[in-house]
Amino acid sequence: MTYHIQQFKQGEIIFHGGDSSDCAYIIEAGQVEIFSANKGTIFDILHEGELFGEMGVLDQSPRSTSARAVTPVTLLEVKTQQITNRLSESDPIVKALVGVLLKRLRSMLPGHGLGTEKNSLLDQVASVIEQAGLSKFKLESELRSAINAGDIQTVFQPINDIPSNELAGFEALSRWTHPHRGFISPVEFIALAEETDLIIEVGDLVFTRAIDLLSKLPEHVFININVSSKQLDDEQFLNRVLKKVKANNINPSRLKLEITETMVVDFKLAKKWLEKCQKIGFPVCADDFGTGHSGMEQLVELNFDVLKVDQVFIRNMFKNKRYQTILNSIATMAKDLETKLVAEGIENDQEYQTLKKLGFDYGQGYFFGKPMSVEDVLKLTN
Ligand code: C2E
Ligand code: CA
Ligand code: CA
């Protein structure tokens, strides 16, 4: 879904009371006045970053007030469907609260007589709407711009061969430094991208860069890439990747796809996808292994090439003996299933030595190296 930017000249009407409500607005620049044309009352002056016009959108009734540009303004338009989709996915309590507050607020607006509670109610509505996820719209639109402007970076974290402690490959990870908010964790912006179709674009970006880097790295070095469920649903995704791999003359076995256990909701579908990847020659890793809820059936049904054991097991292995016991069992099981084993989050030599004894194949973590730029990867490998 795309966002539209609208510009209004100073004094220009943005909407009239009684108009149908087909979108809300976030102010990108300038000031907007919310007023009643009948009574000549000014309710509010809104500034950059603020949201207006959401009330009618939420309950589908005509605009109860009018809005005018006080200065030249730039607005980001948020369509009704985007809001109703968000609201329908939100917590039922938040949804109910929005409904109740809207009704109460409406009863105080023109035609119903205005109470003194207006401002505190407006604040409540604003905060509830924020909880409903509306504030994400701005970030979402900024993420889209960042993607288009090339501001989403890809960094690569070393993965070492455990027996020899030599570099074996890298995991590609996305980074976003927001112009105002600074570093935004991928946990936050990838989740946001996954809620929309932006993850397809982020994913394509990562694949393009990883494949480009692979063409400059020694033949034995591989790159792991995180794949989201939306990408699996995209029929053309594997074809696009394969085309890039072929165009760069890369052996598909050097590109490993990481999917998390929690993503597998439909075994049949996951199995089909896994088989398709393996037929092409892309190895598939079960990421964050051990933290999902799918149990052993997944291991029986899905023939992963690699199990990537979650950091939580490594972090706790000397704190709680039971974690080491589980690590031990995973190691035995992986050997019997002929599945490669990777440990994540290795931070010291003690952890490394223990995992080496347990027979782990690969390791990733600050002990081997932090995520780094392409330039640093090339320095490290040449
Ligand atoms: P993940 O796939 O489990 O990636 C490993 C995370 O652990 C990375 O966090 C990495 O920086 C961090 N890490 C690595 N070694 C250590 C260590 O020794 N100690 C500690 N404490 N942490 C370590 P990061 O980069 O913040 O990424 C978080 C998650 O965001 C990733 O978890 C992955 O699920 C997701 N992600 C990142 N980039 C992408 C992307 O391009 N596409 C998709 N779909 N997901 C991504
Ligand atoms: Ca991963
Ligand atoms: Ca992981």
Tab-separated table of C-alpha atoms and ligand atoms in Angstrom:
chain	number	residue	atom	x	y	z
A	1	MET	CA	0.000	0.000	0.000
A	2	THR	CA	1.428	3.390	-0.953
A	3	TYR	CA	1.276	6.686	0.895
A	4	HIS	CA	0.465	10.006	-0.742
A	5	ILE	CA	1.963	13.318	0.120
A	6	GLN	CA	-0.369	16.308	-0.266
A	7	GLN	CA	0.558	19.987	-0.249
A	8	PHE	CA	-1.804	22.827	0.743
A	9	LYS	CA	-1.255	26.561	0.400
A	10	GLN	CA	-1.666	28.923	3.344
A	11	GLY	CA	-5.386	29.429	4.047
A	12	GLU	CA	-6.485	26.524	1.871
A	13	ILE	CA	-9.234	24.226	3.210
A	14	ILE	CA	-8.135	20.611	3.685
A	15	PHE	CA	-11.639	19.347	4.391
A	16	HIS	CA	-15.049	20.771	5.366
A	17	GLY	CA	-17.360	19.589	8.133
A	18	GLY	CA	-19.814	17.158	6.535
A	19	ASP	CA	-17.344	15.876	3.921
A	20	SER	CA	-16.928	12.125	3.792
A	21	SER	CA	-13.925	10.812	5.714
A	22	ASP	CA	-11.729	8.832	3.377
A	23	CYS	CA	-8.368	9.435	4.987
A	24	ALA	CA	-6.539	10.825	8.000
A	25	TYR	CA	-3.419	12.978	7.826
A	26	ILE	CA	-0.043	13.217	9.516
A	27	ILE	CA	1.503	16.681	9.329
A	28	GLU	CA	4.933	16.488	7.716
A	29	ALA	CA	5.484	20.259	7.731
A	30	GLY	CA	3.476	23.372	8.636
A	31	GLN	CA	0.446	24.060	10.844
A	32	VAL	CA	-3.197	23.076	10.538
A	33	GLU	CA	-6.246	24.607	12.191
A	34	ILE	CA	-9.226	22.471	13.197
A	35	PHE	CA	-12.373	24.609	13.367
A	36	SER	CA	-16.147	24.710	13.141
A	37	ALA	CA	-17.317	26.687	10.102
A	38	ASN	CA	-20.810	27.162	11.603
A	39	LYS	CA	-19.755	28.466	14.982
A	40	GLY	CA	-16.501	30.072	13.943
A	41	THR	CA	-14.801	28.248	16.860
A	42	ILE	CA	-11.167	27.183	16.554
A	43	PHE	CA	-10.681	23.854	18.355
A	44	ASP	CA	-7.011	23.271	17.887
A	45	ILE	CA	-3.843	24.263	16.058
A	46	LEU	CA	-1.788	21.222	15.081
A	47	HIS	CA	1.906	21.012	14.289
A	48	GLU	CA	4.438	18.788	12.569
A	49	GLY	CA	4.168	15.118	13.520
A	50	GLU	CA	0.559	15.380	14.685
A	51	LEU	CA	-2.348	13.374	13.364
A	52	PHE	CA	-5.808	14.649	12.433
A	53	GLY	CA	-8.924	13.609	10.542
A	54	GLU	CA	-8.772	10.143	12.132
A	55	MET	CA	-12.140	10.304	13.890
A	56	GLY	CA	-14.369	10.013	10.863
A	57	VAL	CA	-12.065	7.401	9.439
A	58	LEU	CA	-12.394	5.275	12.559
A	59	ASP	CA	-16.177	5.303	12.734
A	60	GLN	CA	-16.884	6.026	9.048
A	61	SER	CA	-18.992	9.121	9.745
A	62	PRO	CA	-18.683	12.434	7.889
A	63	ARG	CA	-16.133	15.025	9.079
A	64	SER	CA	-17.451	16.726	12.217
A	65	THR	CA	-15.063	19.667	11.909
A	66	SER	CA	-13.201	21.516	9.162
A	67	ALA	CA	-9.443	21.754	8.661
A	68	ARG	CA	-7.442	24.570	7.102
A	69	ALA	CA	-3.754	25.163	6.382
A	70	VAL	CA	-2.490	27.969	8.649
A	71	THR	CA	0.871	27.994	6.884
A	72	PRO	CA	1.852	26.129	3.716
A	73	VAL	CA	1.566	22.480	4.777
A	74	THR	CA	2.741	19.076	3.639
A	75	LEU	CA	0.557	16.157	4.708
A	76	LEU	CA	1.002	12.435	4.634
A	77	GLU	CA	-2.295	10.841	3.730
A	78	VAL	CA	-3.310	7.682	5.607
A	79	LYS	CA	-6.133	5.852	3.849
A	80	THR	CA	-9.221	4.526	5.662
A	81	GLN	CA	-8.348	0.961	4.761
A	82	GLN	CA	-4.887	1.233	6.279
A	83	ILE	CA	-6.397	2.409	9.537
A	84	THR	CA	-9.242	-0.074	9.650
A	85	ASN	CA	-6.836	-2.936	8.831
A	86	ARG	CA	-4.616	-1.885	11.733
A	87	LEU	CA	-7.538	-1.466	14.057
A	88	SER	CA	-9.047	-4.817	13.171
A	89	GLU	CA	-5.691	-6.470	13.991
A	90	SER	CA	-5.294	-4.615	17.280
A	91	ASP	CA	-6.026	-5.790	20.768
A	92	PRO	CA	-9.829	-6.091	21.358
A	93	ILE	CA	-9.562	-3.908	24.467
A	94	VAL	CA	-7.821	-1.152	22.543
A	95	LYS	CA	-10.467	-1.455	19.843
A	96	ALA	CA	-13.278	-1.174	22.361
A	97	LEU	CA	-11.616	1.804	24.036
A	98	VAL	CA	-11.291	3.613	20.721
A	99	GLY	CA	-14.979	2.995	20.071
A	100	VAL	CA	-16.130	4.235	23.489
A	101	LEU	CA	-13.919	7.309	23.453
A	102	LEU	CA	-15.047	8.209	19.962
A	103	LYS	CA	-18.688	8.057	20.983
A	104	ARG	CA	-18.080	10.233	24.023
A	105	LEU	CA	-16.040	12.719	22.041
A	106	ARG	CA	-18.639	12.925	19.296
A	107	SER	CA	-21.332	13.748	21.838
A	108	MET	CA	-19.322	16.820	22.843
A	109	LEU	CA	-18.597	18.162	19.385
A	110	PRO	CA	-20.621	20.820	17.451
A	111	GLY	CA	-24.328	20.171	17.524
A	112	HIS	CA	-23.982	18.427	20.868
A	113	GLY	CA	-22.498	21.319	22.865
A	114	LEU	CA	-18.861	21.329	23.918
A	115	GLY	CA	-17.863	20.302	27.427
A	116	THR	CA	-14.781	21.443	29.307
A	117	GLU	CA	-13.475	17.898	29.271
A	118	LYS	CA	-12.730	18.264	25.571
A	119	ASN	CA	-8.970	18.504	25.827
A	120	SER	CA	-8.424	15.639	28.225
A	121	LEU	CA	-10.724	13.497	26.087
A	122	LEU	CA	-8.857	14.442	22.955
A	123	ASP	CA	-5.653	13.443	24.708
A	124	GLN	CA	-7.161	10.131	25.699
A	125	VAL	CA	-8.331	9.467	22.165
A	126	ALA	CA	-4.894	10.377	20.836
A	127	SER	CA	-3.109	8.057	23.230
A	128	VAL	CA	-5.484	5.176	22.620
A	129	ILE	CA	-5.124	5.579	18.893
A	130	GLU	CA	-1.390	5.592	19.320
A	131	GLN	CA	-1.615	2.280	21.141
A	132	ALA	CA	-3.717	0.949	18.314
A	133	GLY	CA	-0.631	1.267	16.170
A	134	LEU	CA	-1.404	4.450	14.296
A	135	SER	CA	1.900	6.049	15.213
A	136	LYS	CA	3.525	3.302	13.214
A	137	PHE	CA	2.232	4.866	10.013
A	138	LYS	CA	4.829	7.594	10.144
A	139	LEU	CA	7.643	5.148	10.809
A	140	GLU	CA	6.331	2.908	8.069
A	141	SER	CA	6.354	5.740	5.571
A	142	GLU	CA	9.860	6.704	6.712
A	143	LEU	CA	11.005	3.122	6.299
A	144	ARG	CA	9.669	3.170	2.752
A	145	SER	CA	11.597	6.365	2.019
A	146	ALA	CA	14.710	4.905	3.658
A	147	ILE	CA	14.489	1.838	1.422
A	148	ASN	CA	14.108	3.991	-1.675
A	149	ALA	CA	16.955	6.291	-0.619
A	150	GLY	CA	19.254	3.309	0.027
A	151	ASP	CA	19.464	4.066	3.762
A	152	ILE	CA	18.867	0.471	4.821
A	153	GLN	CA	22.318	-1.004	5.194
A	154	THR	CA	23.386	-4.611	5.157
A	155	VAL	CA	26.127	-5.813	7.497
A	156	PHE	CA	27.708	-9.236	7.637
A	157	GLN	CA	28.603	-11.195	10.767
A	158	PRO	CA	31.276	-13.909	10.570
A	159	ILE	CA	30.333	-17.575	11.027
A	160	ASN	CA	33.348	-19.760	11.858
A	161	ASP	CA	34.010	-23.435	11.365
A	162	ILE	CA	34.159	-24.718	14.952
A	163	PRO	CA	36.781	-27.521	14.688
A	164	SER	CA	39.346	-25.308	12.896
A	165	ASN	CA	38.140	-21.885	14.118
A	166	GLU	CA	38.509	-20.619	10.536
A	167	LEU	CA	36.077	-18.274	8.815
A	168	ALA	CA	33.393	-20.242	6.967
A	169	GLY	CA	30.716	-17.698	6.085
A	170	PHE	CA	28.599	-14.743	7.171
A	171	GLU	CA	25.048	-13.906	8.171
A	172	ALA	CA	23.584	-10.856	6.431
A	173	LEU	CA	21.787	-8.511	8.859
A	174	SER	CA	19.888	-5.290	8.093
A	175	ARG	CA	20.614	-1.937	9.734
A	176	TRP	CA	18.693	1.334	9.773
A	177	THR	CA	19.957	4.588	11.216
A	178	HIS	CA	16.978	6.929	11.394
A	179	PRO	CA	17.787	10.645	10.850
A	180	HIS	CA	16.071	11.652	14.151
A	181	ARG	CA	15.672	8.503	16.211
A	182	GLY	CA	19.160	7.147	15.484
A	183	PHE	CA	19.771	3.385	15.483
A	184	ILE	CA	16.563	1.390	15.206
A	185	SER	CA	16.873	-2.281	16.063
A	186	PRO	CA	16.064	-4.669	13.218
A	187	VAL	CA	13.797	-6.435	15.696
A	188	GLU	CA	11.590	-3.323	15.505
A	189	PHE	CA	11.820	-2.331	11.860
A	190	ILE	CA	11.823	-5.863	10.436
A	191	ALA	CA	8.658	-6.575	12.433
A	192	LEU	CA	7.166	-3.389	10.982
A	193	ALA	CA	8.277	-4.351	7.482
A	194	GLU	CA	6.739	-7.790	7.992
A	195	GLU	CA	3.361	-6.259	8.810
A	196	THR	CA	3.397	-4.621	5.395
A	197	ASP	CA	4.851	-5.706	2.092
A	198	LEU	CA	8.008	-3.717	2.740
A	199	ILE	CA	9.759	-6.899	3.854
A	200	ILE	CA	9.753	-8.026	0.220
A	201	GLU	CA	11.731	-4.925	-0.710
A	202	VAL	CA	14.091	-5.181	2.268
A	203	GLY	CA	14.581	-8.861	1.440
A	204	ASP	CA	15.359	-8.203	-2.224
A	205	LEU	CA	17.862	-5.558	-1.158
A	206	VAL	CA	19.649	-7.973	1.195
A	207	PHE	CA	19.729	-10.716	-1.433
A	208	THR	CA	21.109	-8.394	-4.105
A	209	ARG	CA	23.911	-7.222	-1.801
A	210	ALA	CA	24.699	-10.690	-0.468
A	211	ILE	CA	24.923	-12.175	-3.962
A	212	ASP	CA	27.105	-9.290	-5.081
A	213	LEU	CA	29.401	-9.889	-2.104
A	214	LEU	CA	29.483	-13.653	-2.712
A	215	SER	CA	30.836	-13.001	-6.203
A	216	LYS	CA	33.823	-11.237	-4.574
A	217	LEU	CA	34.481	-13.827	-1.851
A	218	PRO	CA	36.462	-17.085	-2.034
A	219	GLU	CA	34.428	-20.002	-3.379
A	220	HIS	CA	34.234	-21.829	-0.015
A	221	VAL	CA	32.613	-18.866	1.832
A	222	PHE	CA	28.813	-18.870	2.227
A	223	ILE	CA	26.250	-16.243	3.266
A	224	ASN	CA	23.153	-16.872	5.387
A	225	ILE	CA	20.077	-14.738	4.805
A	226	ASN	CA	16.989	-14.325	6.986
A	227	VAL	CA	13.780	-15.033	5.127
A	228	SER	CA	10.345	-13.935	6.368
A	229	SER	CA	7.094	-15.778	5.862
A	230	LYS	CA	5.774	-13.070	3.512
A	231	GLN	CA	8.726	-13.834	1.242
A	232	LEU	CA	7.841	-17.525	1.276
A	233	ASP	CA	4.309	-16.634	0.220
A	234	ASP	CA	5.667	-14.602	-2.680
A	235	GLU	CA	5.654	-17.036	-5.614
A	236	GLN	CA	8.249	-15.070	-7.528
A	237	PHE	CA	10.699	-14.732	-4.637
A	238	LEU	CA	12.783	-17.860	-5.279
A	239	ASN	CA	12.799	-17.211	-9.021
A	240	ARG	CA	14.148	-13.696	-8.491
A	241	VAL	CA	16.883	-14.982	-6.184
A	242	LEU	CA	17.780	-17.806	-8.539
A	243	LYS	CA	18.027	-15.391	-11.459
A	244	LYS	CA	20.477	-13.207	-9.500
A	245	VAL	CA	22.493	-16.228	-8.407
A	246	LYS	CA	22.764	-17.469	-11.992
A	247	ALA	CA	23.597	-14.036	-13.386
A	248	ASN	CA	26.510	-13.830	-10.943
A	249	ASN	CA	27.624	-17.381	-11.562
A	250	ILE	CA	27.256	-18.315	-7.896
A	251	ASN	CA	26.850	-21.874	-6.687
A	252	PRO	CA	23.406	-21.894	-4.924
A	253	SER	CA	24.866	-23.947	-2.052
A	254	ARG	CA	26.711	-20.778	-0.955
A	255	LEU	CA	23.422	-19.012	-0.177
A	256	LYS	CA	21.727	-20.422	2.919
A	257	LEU	CA	18.198	-19.396	3.817
A	258	GLU	CA	17.309	-19.001	7.489
A	259	ILE	CA	13.711	-19.414	8.552
A	260	THR	CA	12.498	-19.340	12.141
A	261	GLU	CA	10.589	-22.162	13.694
A	262	THR	CA	7.717	-19.874	14.657
A	263	MET	CA	7.204	-19.054	10.984
A	264	VAL	CA	6.225	-22.615	10.199
A	265	VAL	CA	2.500	-22.641	10.801
A	266	ASP	CA	1.599	-24.901	7.938
A	267	PHE	CA	3.802	-28.026	7.727
A	268	LYS	CA	2.593	-28.973	4.268
A	269	LEU	CA	3.361	-25.564	2.841
A	270	ALA	CA	6.715	-25.344	4.612
A	271	LYS	CA	7.638	-28.811	3.367
A	272	LYS	CA	6.830	-27.864	-0.229
A	273	TRP	CA	8.888	-24.688	0.087
A	274	LEU	CA	11.801	-26.539	1.695
A	275	GLU	CA	11.839	-29.131	-1.051
A	276	LYS	CA	11.745	-26.413	-3.702
A	277	CYS	CA	14.773	-24.671	-2.131
A	278	GLN	CA	16.683	-27.895	-1.801
A	279	LYS	CA	15.915	-28.825	-5.405
A	280	ILE	CA	17.441	-25.533	-6.515
A	281	GLY	CA	20.363	-26.149	-4.162
A	282	PHE	CA	19.789	-23.509	-1.451
A	283	PRO	CA	20.432	-25.057	1.991
A	284	VAL	CA	17.761	-24.165	4.556
A	285	CYS	CA	18.508	-23.418	8.238
A	286	ALA	CA	16.084	-23.556	11.157
A	287	ASP	CA	16.886	-20.248	12.913
A	288	ASP	CA	16.450	-19.675	16.672
A	289	PHE	CA	16.162	-23.425	17.031
A	290	GLY	CA	14.828	-24.568	20.388
A	291	THR	CA	12.762	-21.498	21.210
A	292	GLY	CA	9.618	-22.144	19.159
A	293	HIS	CA	6.654	-24.198	20.176
A	294	SER	CA	6.360	-26.555	17.261
A	295	GLY	CA	8.086	-29.467	19.008
A	296	MET	CA	9.723	-32.548	17.543
A	297	GLU	CA	7.168	-33.112	14.810
A	298	GLN	CA	8.730	-30.285	12.849
A	299	LEU	CA	12.094	-32.037	12.916
A	300	VAL	CA	10.524	-35.223	11.624
A	301	GLU	CA	8.480	-33.554	8.911
A	302	LEU	CA	10.912	-30.862	7.798
A	303	ASN	CA	14.298	-31.904	6.576
A	304	PHE	CA	16.384	-28.830	7.463
A	305	ASP	CA	19.998	-28.793	6.283
A	306	VAL	CA	21.145	-26.789	9.291
A	307	LEU	CA	19.866	-26.228	12.833
A	308	LYS	CA	20.885	-22.869	14.251
A	309	VAL	CA	20.613	-23.211	18.012
A	310	ASP	CA	19.318	-20.064	19.690
A	311	GLN	CA	21.616	-17.816	21.738
A	312	VAL	CA	19.596	-18.426	24.878
A	313	PHE	CA	21.130	-21.925	25.195
A	314	ILE	CA	24.674	-20.595	24.825
A	315	ARG	CA	24.113	-17.648	27.172
A	316	ASN	CA	22.812	-19.905	29.927
A	317	MET	CA	24.898	-23.024	29.542
A	318	PHE	CA	27.116	-22.269	32.554
A	319	LYS	CA	24.345	-20.714	34.583
A	320	ASN	CA	21.969	-23.639	34.466
A	321	LYS	CA	23.175	-27.174	33.838
A	322	ARG	CA	19.914	-28.145	32.177
A	323	TYR	CA	20.786	-25.937	29.183
A	324	GLN	CA	23.992	-27.926	28.675
A	325	THR	CA	22.044	-31.163	28.918
A	326	ILE	CA	19.721	-29.965	26.153
A	327	LEU	CA	22.691	-28.797	24.046
A	328	ASN	CA	24.166	-32.247	24.449
A	329	SER	CA	20.966	-33.935	23.276
A	330	ILE	CA	20.606	-31.553	20.323
A	331	ALA	CA	24.184	-32.407	19.303
A	332	THR	CA	23.509	-36.161	19.392
A	333	MET	CA	20.234	-35.773	17.566
A	334	ALA	CA	21.740	-33.562	14.835
A	335	LYS	CA	24.505	-36.120	14.242
A	336	ASP	CA	21.955	-38.918	13.851
A	337	LEU	CA	19.759	-36.808	11.575
A	338	GLU	CA	22.853	-35.766	9.575
A	339	THR	CA	21.957	-32.129	10.070
A	340	LYS	CA	24.659	-29.463	10.466
A	341	LEU	CA	24.684	-27.557	13.759
A	342	VAL	CA	25.374	-23.869	14.321
A	343	ALA	CA	25.585	-22.162	17.717
A	344	GLU	CA	24.664	-18.478	17.937
A	345	GLY	CA	25.790	-15.836	20.411
A	346	ILE	CA	29.196	-17.325	21.311
A	347	GLU	CA	30.953	-14.595	23.288
A	348	ASN	CA	33.943	-16.295	24.945
A	349	ASP	CA	36.510	-19.057	24.651
A	350	GLN	CA	34.898	-21.186	27.369
A	351	GLU	CA	31.645	-21.359	25.398
A	352	TYR	CA	33.573	-22.048	22.196
A	353	GLN	CA	35.580	-24.912	23.742
A	354	THR	CA	32.432	-26.528	25.163
A	355	LEU	CA	30.589	-26.388	21.849
A	356	LYS	CA	33.666	-27.782	20.107
A	357	LYS	CA	33.618	-30.788	22.479
A	358	LEU	CA	29.900	-31.235	21.821
A	359	GLY	CA	30.639	-31.500	18.102
A	360	PHE	CA	29.038	-28.292	16.793
A	361	ASP	CA	29.931	-27.560	13.154
A	362	TYR	CA	29.718	-23.767	13.059
A	363	GLY	CA	29.642	-20.875	15.489
A	364	GLN	CA	28.547	-17.245	15.337
A	365	GLY	CA	28.967	-14.527	17.944
A	366	TYR	CA	31.100	-11.657	19.194
A	367	PHE	CA	33.871	-14.178	20.029
A	368	PHE	CA	34.441	-14.583	16.265
A	369	GLY	CA	33.349	-11.123	15.157
A	370	LYS	CA	30.616	-8.493	15.187
A	371	PRO	CA	28.483	-7.650	12.147
A	372	MET	CA	30.663	-5.632	9.730
A	373	SER	CA	30.517	-3.608	6.521
A	374	VAL	CA	31.259	-5.040	3.057
A	375	GLU	CA	34.614	-3.215	3.073
A	376	ASP	CA	35.617	-4.916	6.322
A	377	VAL	CA	34.442	-8.295	5.016
A	378	LEU	CA	36.672	-7.866	1.953
A	379	LYS	CA	39.637	-6.845	4.140
A	380	LEU	CA	39.074	-9.912	6.320
A	381	THR	CA	38.888	-12.355	3.428
A	382	ASN	CA	41.639	-11.045	1.128
B	1	C2E	P1	18.855	-13.392	14.257
B	1	C2E	O1	18.601	-13.889	12.866
B	1	C2E	O2	18.745	-14.386	15.355
B	1	C2E	O3	20.281	-12.718	14.216
B	1	C2E	C1	21.240	-12.818	15.232
B	1	C2E	C2	21.215	-11.603	16.120
B	1	C2E	O4	22.099	-11.809	17.213
B	1	C2E	C3	21.718	-10.339	15.438
B	1	C2E	O5	20.981	-9.258	15.996
B	1	C2E	C4	23.172	-10.285	15.866
B	1	C2E	O6	23.730	-8.998	15.790
B	1	C2E	C5	23.051	-10.771	17.285
B	1	C2E	N1	24.307	-11.361	17.787
B	1	C2E	C6	25.227	-12.021	17.085
B	1	C2E	N2	26.231	-12.464	17.857
B	1	C2E	C7	25.926	-12.083	19.111
B	1	C2E	C8	26.577	-12.260	20.374
B	1	C2E	O7	27.654	-12.840	20.502
B	1	C2E	N3	25.950	-11.746	21.467
B	1	C2E	C9	24.765	-11.081	21.373
B	1	C2E	N4	24.217	-10.615	22.490
B	1	C2E	N5	24.127	-10.900	20.203
B	1	C2E	C10	24.697	-11.398	19.076
B	1	C2E	P2	20.361	-8.117	15.098
B	1	C2E	O8	21.291	-7.771	13.990
B	1	C2E	O9	19.940	-7.061	16.051
B	1	C2E	O10	19.115	-8.787	14.433
B	1	C2E	C11	17.993	-9.143	15.174
B	1	C2E	C12	17.039	-9.980	14.371
B	1	C2E	O11	16.427	-9.220	13.327
B	1	C2E	C13	17.703	-11.151	13.671
B	1	C2E	O12	17.860	-12.187	14.595
B	1	C2E	C14	16.715	-11.449	12.570
B	1	C2E	O13	15.663	-12.260	13.050
B	1	C2E	C15	16.155	-10.077	12.238
B	1	C2E	N6	16.780	-9.542	11.027
B	1	C2E	C16	17.886	-8.771	10.893
B	1	C2E	N7	18.103	-8.449	9.606
B	1	C2E	C17	17.109	-9.044	8.876
B	1	C2E	C18	16.758	-9.087	7.481
B	1	C2E	O14	17.425	-8.538	6.611
B	1	C2E	N8	15.631	-9.814	7.140
B	1	C2E	C19	14.880	-10.465	8.076
B	1	C2E	N9	13.805	-11.152	7.652
B	1	C2E	N10	15.184	-10.428	9.380
B	1	C2E	C20	16.279	-9.742	9.794
B	2	CA	CA	19.142	-15.370	11.615
B	3	CA	CA	18.915	-16.553	15.370
